[in-house]
Short mmCIF file of C-alpha atoms in Angstrom, two decimals:
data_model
loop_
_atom_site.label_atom_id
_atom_site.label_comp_id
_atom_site.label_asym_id
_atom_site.label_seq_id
_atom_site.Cartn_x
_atom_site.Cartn_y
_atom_site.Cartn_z
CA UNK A 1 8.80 -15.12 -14.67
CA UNK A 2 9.37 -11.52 -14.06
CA UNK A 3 6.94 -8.88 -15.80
CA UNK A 4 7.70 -5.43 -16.58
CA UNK A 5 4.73 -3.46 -15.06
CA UNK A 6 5.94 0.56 -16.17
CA UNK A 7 8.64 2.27 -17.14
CA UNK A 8 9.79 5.03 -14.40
CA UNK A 9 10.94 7.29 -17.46
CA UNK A 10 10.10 7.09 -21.27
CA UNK A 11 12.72 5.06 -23.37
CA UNK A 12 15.61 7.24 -25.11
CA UNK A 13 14.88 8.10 -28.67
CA UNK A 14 16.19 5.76 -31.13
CA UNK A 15 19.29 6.13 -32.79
CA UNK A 16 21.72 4.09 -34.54
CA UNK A 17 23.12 1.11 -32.85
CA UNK A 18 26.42 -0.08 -34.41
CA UNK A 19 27.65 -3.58 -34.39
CA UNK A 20 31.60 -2.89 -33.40
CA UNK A 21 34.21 -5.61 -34.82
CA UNK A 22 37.45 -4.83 -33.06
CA UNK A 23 40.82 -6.46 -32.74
CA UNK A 24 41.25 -7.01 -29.16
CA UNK A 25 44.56 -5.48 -27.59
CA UNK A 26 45.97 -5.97 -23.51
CA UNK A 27 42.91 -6.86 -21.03
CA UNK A 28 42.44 -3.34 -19.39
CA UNK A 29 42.29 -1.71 -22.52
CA UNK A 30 39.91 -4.10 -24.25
CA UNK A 31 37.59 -4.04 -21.42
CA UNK A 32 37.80 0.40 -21.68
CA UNK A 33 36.53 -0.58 -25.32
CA UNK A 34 33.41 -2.74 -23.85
CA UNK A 35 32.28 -0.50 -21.13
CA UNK A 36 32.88 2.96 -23.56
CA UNK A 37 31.04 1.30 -26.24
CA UNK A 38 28.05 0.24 -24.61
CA UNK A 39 27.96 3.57 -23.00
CA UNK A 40 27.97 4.93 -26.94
CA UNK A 41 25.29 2.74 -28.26
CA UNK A 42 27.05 -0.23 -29.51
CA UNK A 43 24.70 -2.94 -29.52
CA UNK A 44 27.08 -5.30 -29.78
CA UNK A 45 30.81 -6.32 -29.66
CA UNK A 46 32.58 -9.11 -31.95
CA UNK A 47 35.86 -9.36 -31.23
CA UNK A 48 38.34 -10.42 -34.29
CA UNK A 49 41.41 -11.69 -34.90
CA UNK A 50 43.66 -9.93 -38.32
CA UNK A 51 47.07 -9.94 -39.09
CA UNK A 52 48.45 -8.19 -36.43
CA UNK A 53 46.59 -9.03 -33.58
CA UNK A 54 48.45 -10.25 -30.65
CA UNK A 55 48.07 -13.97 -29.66
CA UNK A 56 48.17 -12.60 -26.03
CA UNK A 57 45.66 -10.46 -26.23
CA UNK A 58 42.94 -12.87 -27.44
CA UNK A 59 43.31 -14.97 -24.00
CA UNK A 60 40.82 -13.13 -22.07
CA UNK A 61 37.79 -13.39 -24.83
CA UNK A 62 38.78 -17.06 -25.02
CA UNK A 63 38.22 -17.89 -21.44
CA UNK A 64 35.72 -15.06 -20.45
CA UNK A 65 33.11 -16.32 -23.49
CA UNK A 66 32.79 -19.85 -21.73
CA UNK A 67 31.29 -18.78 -18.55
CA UNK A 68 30.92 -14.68 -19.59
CA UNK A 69 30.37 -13.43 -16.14
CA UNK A 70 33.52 -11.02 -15.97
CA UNK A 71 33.00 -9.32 -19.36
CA UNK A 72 28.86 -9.42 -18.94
CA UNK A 73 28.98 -7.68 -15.32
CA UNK A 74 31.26 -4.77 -17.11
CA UNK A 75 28.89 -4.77 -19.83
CA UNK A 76 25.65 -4.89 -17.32
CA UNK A 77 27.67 -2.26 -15.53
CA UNK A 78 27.72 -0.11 -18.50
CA UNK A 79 24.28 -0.56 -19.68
CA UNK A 80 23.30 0.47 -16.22
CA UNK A 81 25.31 3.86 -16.08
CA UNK A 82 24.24 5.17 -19.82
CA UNK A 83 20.70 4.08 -18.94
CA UNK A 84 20.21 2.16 -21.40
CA UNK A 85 17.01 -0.58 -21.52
CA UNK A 86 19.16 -3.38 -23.39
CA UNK A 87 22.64 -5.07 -22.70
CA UNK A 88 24.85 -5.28 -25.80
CA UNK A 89 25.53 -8.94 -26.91
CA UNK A 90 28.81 -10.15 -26.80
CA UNK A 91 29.85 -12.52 -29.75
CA UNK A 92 32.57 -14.95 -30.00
CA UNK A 93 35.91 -14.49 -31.21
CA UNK A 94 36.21 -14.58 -34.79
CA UNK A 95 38.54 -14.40 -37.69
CA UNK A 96 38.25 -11.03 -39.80
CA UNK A 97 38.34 -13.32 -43.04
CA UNK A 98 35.04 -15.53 -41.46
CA UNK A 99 33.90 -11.96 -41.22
CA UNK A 100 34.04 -10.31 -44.35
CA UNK A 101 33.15 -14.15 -45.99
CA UNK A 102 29.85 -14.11 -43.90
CA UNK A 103 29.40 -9.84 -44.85
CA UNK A 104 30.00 -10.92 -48.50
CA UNK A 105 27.32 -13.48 -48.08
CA UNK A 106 24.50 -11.18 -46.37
CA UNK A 107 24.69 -8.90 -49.15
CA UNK A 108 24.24 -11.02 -51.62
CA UNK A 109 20.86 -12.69 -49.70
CA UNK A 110 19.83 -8.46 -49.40
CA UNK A 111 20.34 -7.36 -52.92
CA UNK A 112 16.42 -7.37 -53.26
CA UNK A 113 15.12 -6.40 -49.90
CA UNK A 114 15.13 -3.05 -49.24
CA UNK A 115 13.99 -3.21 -46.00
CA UNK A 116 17.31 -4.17 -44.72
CA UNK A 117 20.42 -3.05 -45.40
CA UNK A 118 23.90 -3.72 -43.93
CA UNK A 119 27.01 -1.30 -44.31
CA UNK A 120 30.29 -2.27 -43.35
CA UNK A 121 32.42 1.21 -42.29
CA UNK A 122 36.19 0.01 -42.23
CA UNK A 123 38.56 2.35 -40.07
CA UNK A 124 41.76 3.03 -41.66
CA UNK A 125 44.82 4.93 -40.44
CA UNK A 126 45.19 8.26 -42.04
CA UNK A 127 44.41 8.87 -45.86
CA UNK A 128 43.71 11.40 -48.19
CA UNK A 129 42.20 8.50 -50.44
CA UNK A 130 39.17 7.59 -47.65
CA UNK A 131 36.26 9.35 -46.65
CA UNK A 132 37.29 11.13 -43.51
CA UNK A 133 34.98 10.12 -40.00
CA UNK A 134 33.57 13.76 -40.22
CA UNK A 135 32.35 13.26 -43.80
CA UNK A 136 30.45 10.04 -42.46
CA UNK A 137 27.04 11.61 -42.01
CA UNK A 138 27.12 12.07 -46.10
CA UNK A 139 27.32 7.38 -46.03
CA UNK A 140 24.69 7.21 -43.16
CA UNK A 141 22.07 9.62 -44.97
CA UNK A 142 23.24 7.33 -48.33
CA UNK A 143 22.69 4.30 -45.93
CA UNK A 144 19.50 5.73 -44.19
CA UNK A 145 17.84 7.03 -47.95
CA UNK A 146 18.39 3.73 -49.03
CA UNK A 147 15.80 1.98 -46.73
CA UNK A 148 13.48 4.01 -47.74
CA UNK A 149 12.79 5.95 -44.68
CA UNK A 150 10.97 2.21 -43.30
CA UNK A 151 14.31 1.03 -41.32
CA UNK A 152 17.70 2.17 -40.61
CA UNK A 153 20.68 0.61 -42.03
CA UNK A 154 22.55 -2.01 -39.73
CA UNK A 155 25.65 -0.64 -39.69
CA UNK A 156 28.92 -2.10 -38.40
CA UNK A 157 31.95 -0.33 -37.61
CA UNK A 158 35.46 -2.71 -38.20
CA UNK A 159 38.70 -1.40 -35.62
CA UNK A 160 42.37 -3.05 -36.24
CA UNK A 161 44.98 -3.79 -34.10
CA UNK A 162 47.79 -2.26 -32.59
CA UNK A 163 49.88 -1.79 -36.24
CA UNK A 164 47.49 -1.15 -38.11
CA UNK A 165 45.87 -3.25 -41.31
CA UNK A 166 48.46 -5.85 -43.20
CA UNK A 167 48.45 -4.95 -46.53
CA UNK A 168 46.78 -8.06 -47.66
CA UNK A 169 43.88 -7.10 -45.31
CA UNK A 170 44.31 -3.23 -47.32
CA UNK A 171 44.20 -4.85 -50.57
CA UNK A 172 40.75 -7.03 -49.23
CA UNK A 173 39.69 -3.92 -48.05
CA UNK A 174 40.22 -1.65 -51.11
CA UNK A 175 38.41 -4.86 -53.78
CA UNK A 176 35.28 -4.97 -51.01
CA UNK A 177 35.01 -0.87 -51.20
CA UNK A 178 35.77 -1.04 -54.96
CA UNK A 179 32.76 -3.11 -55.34
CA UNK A 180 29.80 -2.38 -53.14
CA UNK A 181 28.62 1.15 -52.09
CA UNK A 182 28.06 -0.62 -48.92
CA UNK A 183 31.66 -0.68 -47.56
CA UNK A 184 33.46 2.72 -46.76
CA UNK A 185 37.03 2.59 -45.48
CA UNK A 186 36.83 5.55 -44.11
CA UNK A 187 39.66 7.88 -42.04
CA UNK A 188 39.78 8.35 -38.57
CA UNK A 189 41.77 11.91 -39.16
CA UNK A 190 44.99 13.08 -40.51
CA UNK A 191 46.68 14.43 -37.48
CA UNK A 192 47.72 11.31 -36.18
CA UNK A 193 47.98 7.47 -35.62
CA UNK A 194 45.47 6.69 -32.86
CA UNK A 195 45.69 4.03 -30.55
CA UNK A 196 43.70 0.92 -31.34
CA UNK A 197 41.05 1.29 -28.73
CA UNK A 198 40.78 4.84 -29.16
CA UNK A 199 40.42 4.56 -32.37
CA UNK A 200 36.91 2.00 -31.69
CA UNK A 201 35.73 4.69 -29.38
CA UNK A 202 36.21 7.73 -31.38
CA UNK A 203 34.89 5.85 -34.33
CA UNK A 204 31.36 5.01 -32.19
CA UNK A 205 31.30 8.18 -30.73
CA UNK A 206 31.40 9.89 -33.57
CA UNK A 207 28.69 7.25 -35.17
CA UNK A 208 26.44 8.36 -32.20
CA UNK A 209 26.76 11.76 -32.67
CA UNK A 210 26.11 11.70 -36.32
CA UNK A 211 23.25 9.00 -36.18
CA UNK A 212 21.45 11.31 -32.95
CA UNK A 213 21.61 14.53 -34.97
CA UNK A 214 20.53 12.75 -38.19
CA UNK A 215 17.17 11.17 -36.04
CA UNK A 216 16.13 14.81 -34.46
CA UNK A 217 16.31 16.09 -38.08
CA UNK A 218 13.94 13.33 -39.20
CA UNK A 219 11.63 14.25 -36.58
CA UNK A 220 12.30 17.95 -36.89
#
């Protein structure tokens, strides 16, 4: 059994660790959206599968989540370079219906527990009508206030595919937003379409930035 002893340096200060849902797209570019997001924080990566996802781009989650060593040595990789002290987890694929049906679920069990809260942040192409990815500090203080200042909110961050969001998965979208506080579709900018996995990164990075400045404020 191995025993940790000391630490050569002090742990990071916390910050907010998002759970990312994304829709996978080709191999390189998936595993860009593993090794950038555990270098942002992500604690930890559920692929899904929507509308528009590629059947041919689910193949390497499929046969990499038997055995895991491929996608865990990029993700061990990762951890190591952003010095972090944990390696993300790496969930199964999954459908974005068994998703939102298990999200739906949660929140019902956490209606009365304050202690824990989970917010669901949908990224949607651009949109006057959704909060934009700047204006997402104004949700996470919302998110943080409501724990009470005991815990932070578990927050998880939800990335289509290449095309976009169906509008059947729009529609789900809009009637989850419409009623719970707890889901924010929310606009990844107005100057253009990004690509999928840019659109996971920029979305975390953002997250990270926002959830960093909100914890040395806390402190401050």
């Amino acid at each position: 059994m191995i025993e940790l002893q000391s630490l050569l340096r002090p742990p990071p200060p916390p910050t907010q660790n998002p759970s990312l849902y994304f829709a996978p797209v080709g191999p390189k570019a998936s595993k860009q959206v593993l090794v950038m997001g555990t270098e942002l924080g992500v604690k930890e990566f559920t692929p899904i599968l929507t509308d528009f996802t590629d059947g041919k781009n689910t193949k390497l989650f499929e046969e990499d989540l038997k055995s895991k060593s491929k996608l865990e040595k990029l993700l061990v990789g990762a951890t190591g370079q952003s010095e972090r002290f944990a390696v993300p987890q790496l969930r199964p694929l999954t459908s974005l219906t068994s998703f939102l049906g298990e999200f739906r679920t949660n929140q019902q069990q956490q209606q009365h527990q304050q202690q824990h809260q989970q917010y669901l942040f949908i990224c949607r192409e651009r949109s006057n009508d959704h909060t934009n990815i700047v204006n997402i500090l104004d949700a996470y203080r919302t998110a943080k206030d409501a724990c009470g200042g005991l815990n932070s909110p578990s927050i998880s961050l939800v990335v289509g595919s290449e095309g976009g969001w169906s509008e059947k998965e729009m529609a789900l979208f809009d009637s989850l937003s419409g009623n719970s506080e707890k889901v924010v579709n929310v606009c990844l900018g107005s100057g253009s379409v990004l690509r999928a996995e840019t659109a996971a990164v920029m979305a975390v990075g953002c997250l990270n930035i926002i959830s960093s400045s909100s914890s040395s404020s806390s402190s401050s």
